[in-house]
Amino acid sequence: MAETIRLLGMSGSLRKDSFNTALLHAAQELAPAGMTVEIADLSAMPLYNDDVREKGYPAPAQALREGIRRADAVLIATPEYNYSIPGVLKNAIDWASRPPEQPFDGKVVAIMGASPGRIGTARAQYHLRQCFVFLNSIVLNRPEVMVGGAAQVFKDGKLTDAPTRQFVSDLLTALSQAVARQRVLARSPAS
Ligand code: FNR
């Protein structure tokens, strides 16, 4: 029997009607059998402060770190703010990224994003990829899920556009394959 694949979703938007959180909900709906998608709550994350970290991780940061550690892969839905990554998401990644045993190390990560504009968060996604170079994550190259014209492809918080739903499904398939490859590597005698 195939092993379960646990994804942790992170949305870069705290907005109630966020297109990006809705994109994660679409991933929950489209997840194949055996895949679960939990969505991290980033709403109570304090602003990063290394003095605070040295005294111990605040509860929301600790919860995120543990959630990433438990997950087989992380699925990020990012808005684009001023051609880059929203502070909410970068701040959460910064908290997760510090020692000991930073949990993004060797973790499979997939990125998607939605915007009412035409570029579909492409610029933010490429900035986000750069962060994961330093964190030594395994970021999927393809498919790129850059959802433009978000007001047209979501209706009442649900992703209704068939081609966009197919992109999300394809990303989930690619994630499953990447997690399976990592599991084989982790079990090989040379690792
Ligand atoms: C934006 N928005 C935006 N859109 C875009 O395509 N490129 C950009 O550079 C920006 N910049 C930007 C900055 C700030 C501060 C805000 C608040 C918004 C619009 C943005 O894509 C839109 O608000 C989305 O709806 C945000 O994502 P959620 O909240 O729907 O997930």
PDB file of C-alpha atoms and ligand atoms in Angstrom:
ATOM      1  CA  MET A   1       0.000   0.000   0.000  1.00  0.00           C
ATOM      2  CA  ALA A   2       1.296   3.482  -0.871  1.00  0.00           C
ATOM      3  CA  GLU A   3       2.553   5.530   2.058  1.00  0.00           C
ATOM      4  CA  THR A   4       0.679   8.640   3.139  1.00  0.00           C
ATOM      5  CA  ILE A   5       2.117  11.958   2.001  1.00  0.00           C
ATOM      6  CA  ARG A   6       1.632  14.823   4.430  1.00  0.00           C
ATOM      7  CA  LEU A   7       1.883  18.342   3.031  1.00  0.00           C
ATOM      8  CA  LEU A   8       2.075  21.489   5.116  1.00  0.00           C
ATOM      9  CA  GLY A   9       0.504  24.446   3.319  1.00  0.00           C
ATOM     10  CA  MET A  10       1.702  27.992   3.991  1.00  0.00           C
ATOM     11  CA  SER A  11      -0.242  30.972   2.665  1.00  0.00           C
ATOM     12  CA  GLY A  12       1.477  34.341   2.463  1.00  0.00           C
ATOM     13  CA  SER A  13      -1.812  36.133   3.051  1.00  0.00           C
ATOM     14  CA  LEU A  14      -3.757  36.548   6.297  1.00  0.00           C
ATOM     15  CA  ARG A  15      -6.746  38.014   4.469  1.00  0.00           C
ATOM     16  CA  LYS A  16     -10.036  36.189   5.050  1.00  0.00           C
ATOM     17  CA  ASP A  17     -10.893  36.133   1.334  1.00  0.00           C
ATOM     18  CA  SER A  18      -7.313  35.519   0.205  1.00  0.00           C
ATOM     19  CA  PHE A  19      -6.927  34.021  -3.272  1.00  0.00           C
ATOM     20  CA  ASN A  20      -3.741  32.316  -2.081  1.00  0.00           C
ATOM     21  CA  THR A  21      -5.371  30.640   0.887  1.00  0.00           C
ATOM     22  CA  ALA A  22      -8.153  29.630  -1.520  1.00  0.00           C
ATOM     23  CA  LEU A  23      -5.476  28.086  -3.752  1.00  0.00           C
ATOM     24  CA  LEU A  24      -4.355  25.958  -0.800  1.00  0.00           C
ATOM     25  CA  HIS A  25      -7.976  24.950  -0.209  1.00  0.00           C
ATOM     26  CA  ALA A  26      -8.102  23.888  -3.867  1.00  0.00           C
ATOM     27  CA  ALA A  27      -5.018  21.743  -3.227  1.00  0.00           C
ATOM     28  CA  GLN A  28      -6.824  20.128  -0.276  1.00  0.00           C
ATOM     29  CA  GLU A  29      -9.768  19.379  -2.533  1.00  0.00           C
ATOM     30  CA  LEU A  30      -7.646  18.072  -5.419  1.00  0.00           C
ATOM     31  CA  ALA A  31      -5.186  16.038  -3.325  1.00  0.00           C
ATOM     32  CA  PRO A  32      -4.971  12.452  -4.571  1.00  0.00           C
ATOM     33  CA  ALA A  33      -5.831   9.525  -2.280  1.00  0.00           C
ATOM     34  CA  GLY A  34      -3.230   9.154   0.454  1.00  0.00           C
ATOM     35  CA  MET A  35      -2.197  12.830   0.438  1.00  0.00           C
ATOM     36  CA  THR A  36      -3.185  15.252   3.192  1.00  0.00           C
ATOM     37  CA  VAL A  37      -2.766  19.044   3.155  1.00  0.00           C
ATOM     38  CA  GLU A  38      -2.719  20.788   6.535  1.00  0.00           C
ATOM     39  CA  ILE A  39      -2.621  24.594   6.429  1.00  0.00           C
ATOM     40  CA  ALA A  40      -0.307  26.353   8.892  1.00  0.00           C
ATOM     41  CA  ASP A  41      -1.785  29.231  10.894  1.00  0.00           C
ATOM     42  CA  LEU A  42       0.650  32.144  10.535  1.00  0.00           C
ATOM     43  CA  SER A  43      -1.716  34.767  11.978  1.00  0.00           C
ATOM     44  CA  ALA A  44      -0.102  34.967  15.435  1.00  0.00           C
ATOM     45  CA  MET A  45       3.535  34.905  14.301  1.00  0.00           C
ATOM     46  CA  PRO A  46       5.491  37.713  15.988  1.00  0.00           C
ATOM     47  CA  LEU A  47       7.999  39.774  14.030  1.00  0.00           C
ATOM     48  CA  TYR A  48      11.366  38.049  13.939  1.00  0.00           C
ATOM     49  CA  ASN A  49      13.725  39.114  16.702  1.00  0.00           C
ATOM     50  CA  ASP A  50      16.939  37.211  17.300  1.00  0.00           C
ATOM     51  CA  ASP A  51      17.068  38.320  20.957  1.00  0.00           C
ATOM     52  CA  VAL A  52      13.714  36.619  21.471  1.00  0.00           C
ATOM     53  CA  ARG A  53      14.831  33.499  19.603  1.00  0.00           C
ATOM     54  CA  GLU A  54      17.903  33.151  21.805  1.00  0.00           C
ATOM     55  CA  LYS A  55      15.597  32.893  24.826  1.00  0.00           C
ATOM     56  CA  GLY A  56      13.407  30.292  23.100  1.00  0.00           C
ATOM     57  CA  TYR A  57      11.103  30.111  20.101  1.00  0.00           C
ATOM     58  CA  PRO A  58       7.691  31.747  20.626  1.00  0.00           C
ATOM     59  CA  ALA A  59       4.823  29.223  20.423  1.00  0.00           C
ATOM     60  CA  PRO A  60       3.667  30.110  16.852  1.00  0.00           C
ATOM     61  CA  ALA A  61       7.230  29.807  15.516  1.00  0.00           C
ATOM     62  CA  GLN A  62       7.796  26.543  17.373  1.00  0.00           C
ATOM     63  CA  ALA A  63       4.514  25.167  16.013  1.00  0.00           C
ATOM     64  CA  LEU A  64       5.518  26.079  12.463  1.00  0.00           C
ATOM     65  CA  ARG A  65       8.946  24.494  12.849  1.00  0.00           C
ATOM     66  CA  GLU A  66       7.391  21.283  14.153  1.00  0.00           C
ATOM     67  CA  GLY A  67       4.759  21.302  11.406  1.00  0.00           C
ATOM     68  CA  ILE A  68       7.440  21.586   8.723  1.00  0.00           C
ATOM     69  CA  ARG A  69       9.502  18.833  10.384  1.00  0.00           C
ATOM     70  CA  ARG A  70       6.485  16.479  10.496  1.00  0.00           C
ATOM     71  CA  ALA A  71       5.489  17.169   6.879  1.00  0.00           C
ATOM     72  CA  ASP A  72       6.878  15.281   3.915  1.00  0.00           C
ATOM     73  CA  ALA A  73       6.767  18.473   1.866  1.00  0.00           C
ATOM     74  CA  VAL A  74       5.770  22.114   2.135  1.00  0.00           C
ATOM     75  CA  LEU A  75       3.350  23.724  -0.318  1.00  0.00           C
ATOM     76  CA  ILE A  76       3.517  27.512  -0.399  1.00  0.00           C
ATOM     77  CA  ALA A  77       0.914  29.825  -1.924  1.00  0.00           C
ATOM     78  CA  THR A  78       2.373  33.299  -2.131  1.00  0.00           C
ATOM     79  CA  PRO A  79       0.863  36.625  -3.094  1.00  0.00           C
ATOM     80  CA  GLU A  80       3.130  39.142  -4.815  1.00  0.00           C
ATOM     81  CA  TYR A  81       3.659  42.380  -2.895  1.00  0.00           C
ATOM     82  CA  ASN A  82       5.583  45.122  -4.644  1.00  0.00           C
ATOM     83  CA  TYR A  83       7.138  42.583  -7.023  1.00  0.00           C
ATOM     84  CA  SER A  84       8.324  40.376  -4.150  1.00  0.00           C
ATOM     85  CA  ILE A  85       7.449  38.122  -1.199  1.00  0.00           C
ATOM     86  CA  PRO A  86       4.935  39.420   1.386  1.00  0.00           C
ATOM     87  CA  GLY A  87       6.404  40.138   4.806  1.00  0.00           C
ATOM     88  CA  VAL A  88       4.030  37.662   6.463  1.00  0.00           C
ATOM     89  CA  LEU A  89       5.546  34.778   4.528  1.00  0.00           C
ATOM     90  CA  LYS A  90       9.171  35.925   4.710  1.00  0.00           C
ATOM     91  CA  ASN A  91       8.849  36.505   8.459  1.00  0.00           C
ATOM     92  CA  ALA A  92       7.464  32.987   8.977  1.00  0.00           C
ATOM     93  CA  ILE A  93      10.229  31.458   6.858  1.00  0.00           C
ATOM     94  CA  ASP A  94      12.816  33.439   8.830  1.00  0.00           C
ATOM     95  CA  TRP A  95      11.491  32.039  12.128  1.00  0.00           C
ATOM     96  CA  ALA A  96      11.495  28.513  10.730  1.00  0.00           C
ATOM     97  CA  SER A  97      14.962  28.823   9.260  1.00  0.00           C
ATOM     98  CA  ARG A  98      17.120  29.205  12.361  1.00  0.00           C
ATOM     99  CA  PRO A  99      19.040  26.543  14.326  1.00  0.00           C
ATOM    100  CA  PRO A 100      18.973  23.972  15.728  1.00  0.00           C
ATOM    101  CA  GLU A 101      18.105  21.607  12.860  1.00  0.00           C
ATOM    102  CA  GLN A 102      16.398  24.106  10.591  1.00  0.00           C
ATOM    103  CA  PRO A 103      13.471  22.120   9.210  1.00  0.00           C
ATOM    104  CA  PHE A 104      13.660  23.280   5.580  1.00  0.00           C
ATOM    105  CA  ASP A 105      17.000  21.508   5.145  1.00  0.00           C
ATOM    106  CA  GLY A 106      16.466  18.762   2.548  1.00  0.00           C
ATOM    107  CA  LYS A 107      12.685  19.335   2.563  1.00  0.00           C
ATOM    108  CA  VAL A 108      10.714  19.136  -0.671  1.00  0.00           C
ATOM    109  CA  VAL A 109       9.011  22.499  -1.329  1.00  0.00           C
ATOM    110  CA  ALA A 110       6.518  23.517  -4.010  1.00  0.00           C
ATOM    111  CA  ILE A 111       5.513  27.069  -4.811  1.00  0.00           C
ATOM    112  CA  MET A 112       2.368  28.499  -6.357  1.00  0.00           C
ATOM    113  CA  GLY A 113       0.685  31.869  -6.212  1.00  0.00           C
ATOM    114  CA  ALA A 114      -2.334  33.891  -7.303  1.00  0.00           C
ATOM    115  CA  SER A 115      -2.805  37.541  -8.156  1.00  0.00           C
ATOM    116  CA  PRO A 116      -5.554  39.609  -9.754  1.00  0.00           C
ATOM    117  CA  GLY A 117      -2.843  40.933 -12.099  1.00  0.00           C
ATOM    118  CA  ARG A 118      -1.621  39.240 -15.252  1.00  0.00           C
ATOM    119  CA  ILE A 119       1.825  38.092 -14.066  1.00  0.00           C
ATOM    120  CA  GLY A 120       0.422  35.649 -11.503  1.00  0.00           C
ATOM    121  CA  THR A 121       3.091  36.268  -8.804  1.00  0.00           C
ATOM    122  CA  ALA A 122       6.004  35.208 -11.056  1.00  0.00           C
ATOM    123  CA  ARG A 123       8.328  37.860  -9.656  1.00  0.00           C
ATOM    124  CA  ALA A 124       7.539  36.934  -6.044  1.00  0.00           C
ATOM    125  CA  GLN A 125       7.959  33.234  -6.787  1.00  0.00           C
ATOM    126  CA  TYR A 126      11.462  33.719  -8.177  1.00  0.00           C
ATOM    127  CA  HIS A 127      12.451  35.720  -5.099  1.00  0.00           C
ATOM    128  CA  LEU A 128      11.044  32.961  -2.909  1.00  0.00           C
ATOM    129  CA  ARG A 129      13.085  30.330  -4.747  1.00  0.00           C
ATOM    130  CA  GLN A 130      16.216  32.274  -3.868  1.00  0.00           C
ATOM    131  CA  CYS A 131      15.492  31.940  -0.120  1.00  0.00           C
ATOM    132  CA  PHE A 132      15.359  28.179  -0.420  1.00  0.00           C
ATOM    133  CA  VAL A 133      18.827  28.035  -1.958  1.00  0.00           C
ATOM    134  CA  PHE A 134      20.277  29.124   1.379  1.00  0.00           C
ATOM    135  CA  LEU A 135      17.926  26.796   3.258  1.00  0.00           C
ATOM    136  CA  ASN A 136      18.996  23.805   1.109  1.00  0.00           C
ATOM    137  CA  SER A 137      15.437  22.773   0.247  1.00  0.00           C
ATOM    138  CA  ILE A 138      14.480  20.753  -2.802  1.00  0.00           C
ATOM    139  CA  VAL A 139      12.209  23.149  -4.684  1.00  0.00           C
ATOM    140  CA  LEU A 140      10.198  21.756  -7.579  1.00  0.00           C
ATOM    141  CA  ASN A 141      11.037  23.463 -10.862  1.00  0.00           C
ATOM    142  CA  ARG A 142       7.875  22.411 -12.674  1.00  0.00           C
ATOM    143  CA  PRO A 143       5.013  22.860 -13.102  1.00  0.00           C
ATOM    144  CA  GLU A 144       5.029  26.567 -12.346  1.00  0.00           C
ATOM    145  CA  VAL A 145       1.614  27.522 -10.997  1.00  0.00           C
ATOM    146  CA  MET A 146       1.289  31.260 -11.552  1.00  0.00           C
ATOM    147  CA  VAL A 147      -2.382  32.143 -11.386  1.00  0.00           C
ATOM    148  CA  GLY A 148      -3.158  35.495 -13.000  1.00  0.00           C
ATOM    149  CA  GLY A 149      -6.589  37.092 -13.267  1.00  0.00           C
ATOM    150  CA  ALA A 150      -7.532  35.624  -9.892  1.00  0.00           C
ATOM    151  CA  ALA A 151     -10.858  37.444  -9.766  1.00  0.00           C
ATOM    152  CA  GLN A 152     -11.936  35.407 -12.812  1.00  0.00           C
ATOM    153  CA  VAL A 153     -10.667  31.949 -11.831  1.00  0.00           C
ATOM    154  CA  PHE A 154     -12.057  31.901  -8.266  1.00  0.00           C
ATOM    155  CA  LYS A 155     -15.774  32.120  -7.507  1.00  0.00           C
ATOM    156  CA  ASP A 156     -16.872  32.576  -3.881  1.00  0.00           C
ATOM    157  CA  GLY A 157     -13.503  31.328  -2.630  1.00  0.00           C
ATOM    158  CA  LYS A 158     -13.441  28.237  -4.829  1.00  0.00           C
ATOM    159  CA  LEU A 159     -11.052  27.627  -7.705  1.00  0.00           C
ATOM    160  CA  THR A 160     -13.440  27.022 -10.588  1.00  0.00           C
ATOM    161  CA  ASP A 161     -11.247  27.419 -13.682  1.00  0.00           C
ATOM    162  CA  ALA A 162     -10.591  23.942 -15.120  1.00  0.00           C
ATOM    163  CA  PRO A 163      -7.116  24.588 -16.615  1.00  0.00           C
ATOM    164  CA  THR A 164      -5.938  26.178 -13.347  1.00  0.00           C
ATOM    165  CA  ARG A 165      -7.302  23.231 -11.350  1.00  0.00           C
ATOM    166  CA  GLN A 166      -5.330  20.950 -13.664  1.00  0.00           C
ATOM    167  CA  PHE A 167      -2.124  22.948 -12.953  1.00  0.00           C
ATOM    168  CA  VAL A 168      -2.671  22.488  -9.216  1.00  0.00           C
ATOM    169  CA  SER A 169      -3.300  18.740  -9.695  1.00  0.00           C
ATOM    170  CA  ASP A 170      -0.141  18.466 -11.780  1.00  0.00           C
ATOM    171  CA  LEU A 171       1.845  20.217  -9.053  1.00  0.00           C
ATOM    172  CA  LEU A 172       0.500  17.769  -6.448  1.00  0.00           C
ATOM    173  CA  THR A 173       1.483  14.838  -8.681  1.00  0.00           C
ATOM    174  CA  ALA A 174       4.987  16.283  -9.089  1.00  0.00           C
ATOM    175  CA  LEU A 175       5.181  16.724  -5.303  1.00  0.00           C
ATOM    176  CA  SER A 176       4.202  13.074  -4.711  1.00  0.00           C
ATOM    177  CA  GLN A 177       6.900  11.952  -7.118  1.00  0.00           C
ATOM    178  CA  ALA A 178       9.526  14.168  -5.469  1.00  0.00           C
ATOM    179  CA  VAL A 179       8.611  12.863  -1.994  1.00  0.00           C
ATOM    180  CA  ALA A 180       8.770   9.259  -3.279  1.00  0.00           C
ATOM    181  CA  ARG A 181      12.240   9.910  -4.743  1.00  0.00           C
ATOM    182  CA  GLN A 182      13.421  11.377  -1.440  1.00  0.00           C
ATOM    183  CA  ARG A 183      12.112   8.349   0.445  1.00  0.00           C
ATOM    184  CA  VAL A 184      14.020   5.987  -1.844  1.00  0.00           C
ATOM    185  CA  LEU A 185      17.198   8.029  -1.376  1.00  0.00           C
ATOM    186  CA  ALA A 186      16.760   8.136   2.401  1.00  0.00           C
ATOM    187  CA  ARG A 187      16.481   4.331   2.496  1.00  0.00           C
ATOM    188  CA  SER A 188      19.377   3.607   0.150  1.00  0.00           C
ATOM    189  CA  PRO A 189      22.456   2.158   1.875  1.00  0.00           C
ATOM    190  CA  ALA A 190      24.709   4.954   0.581  1.00  0.00           C
ATOM    191  CA  SER A 191      22.700   7.715   2.271  1.00  0.00           C
TER     192      SER A 191
HETATM  193  C1  FNR B   1      -0.302  44.085  -3.979  1.00  0.00           C
HETATM  194  N1  FNR B   1      -0.726  43.448  -5.156  1.00  0.00           N
HETATM  195  C2  FNR B   1       0.180  43.145  -6.135  1.00  0.00           C
HETATM  196  N2  FNR B   1      -0.154  42.319  -7.196  1.00  0.00           N
HETATM  197  C3  FNR B   1       0.768  41.948  -8.117  1.00  0.00           C
HETATM  198  O1  FNR B   1       0.465  41.178  -9.017  1.00  0.00           O
HETATM  199  N3  FNR B   1       2.048  42.436  -8.050  1.00  0.00           N
HETATM  200  C4  FNR B   1       2.466  43.269  -7.051  1.00  0.00           C
HETATM  201  O2  FNR B   1       3.606  43.658  -7.011  1.00  0.00           O
HETATM  202  C5  FNR B   1       1.492  43.649  -6.065  1.00  0.00           C
HETATM  203  N4  FNR B   1       1.852  44.457  -5.017  1.00  0.00           N
HETATM  204  C6  FNR B   1       1.012  44.596  -3.937  1.00  0.00           C
HETATM  205  C7  FNR B   1       1.478  45.198  -2.754  1.00  0.00           C
HETATM  206  C8  FNR B   1       0.665  45.242  -1.643  1.00  0.00           C
HETATM  207  C9  FNR B   1       1.187  45.816  -0.367  1.00  0.00           C
HETATM  208  C10 FNR B   1      -0.646  44.721  -1.693  1.00  0.00           C
HETATM  209  C11 FNR B   1      -1.543  44.752  -0.467  1.00  0.00           C
HETATM  210  C12 FNR B   1      -1.115  44.165  -2.849  1.00  0.00           C
HETATM  211  C13 FNR B   1      -2.121  42.987  -5.270  1.00  0.00           C
HETATM  212  C14 FNR B   1      -2.247  41.570  -4.735  1.00  0.00           C
HETATM  213  O3  FNR B   1      -1.893  40.660  -5.748  1.00  0.00           O
HETATM  214  C15 FNR B   1      -3.671  41.308  -4.277  1.00  0.00           C
HETATM  215  O4  FNR B   1      -3.987  42.163  -3.201  1.00  0.00           O
HETATM  216  C16 FNR B   1      -3.918  39.871  -3.908  1.00  0.00           C
HETATM  217  O5  FNR B   1      -5.310  39.657  -3.761  1.00  0.00           O
HETATM  218  C17 FNR B   1      -3.154  39.466  -2.648  1.00  0.00           C
HETATM  219  O6  FNR B   1      -3.255  38.094  -2.413  1.00  0.00           O
HETATM  220  P1  FNR B   1      -4.410  37.459  -1.499  1.00  0.00           P
HETATM  221  O7  FNR B   1      -4.503  38.263  -0.234  1.00  0.00           O
HETATM  222  O8  FNR B   1      -5.688  37.524  -2.294  1.00  0.00           O
HETATM  223  O9  FNR B   1      -3.973  36.055  -1.274  1.00  0.00           O
END
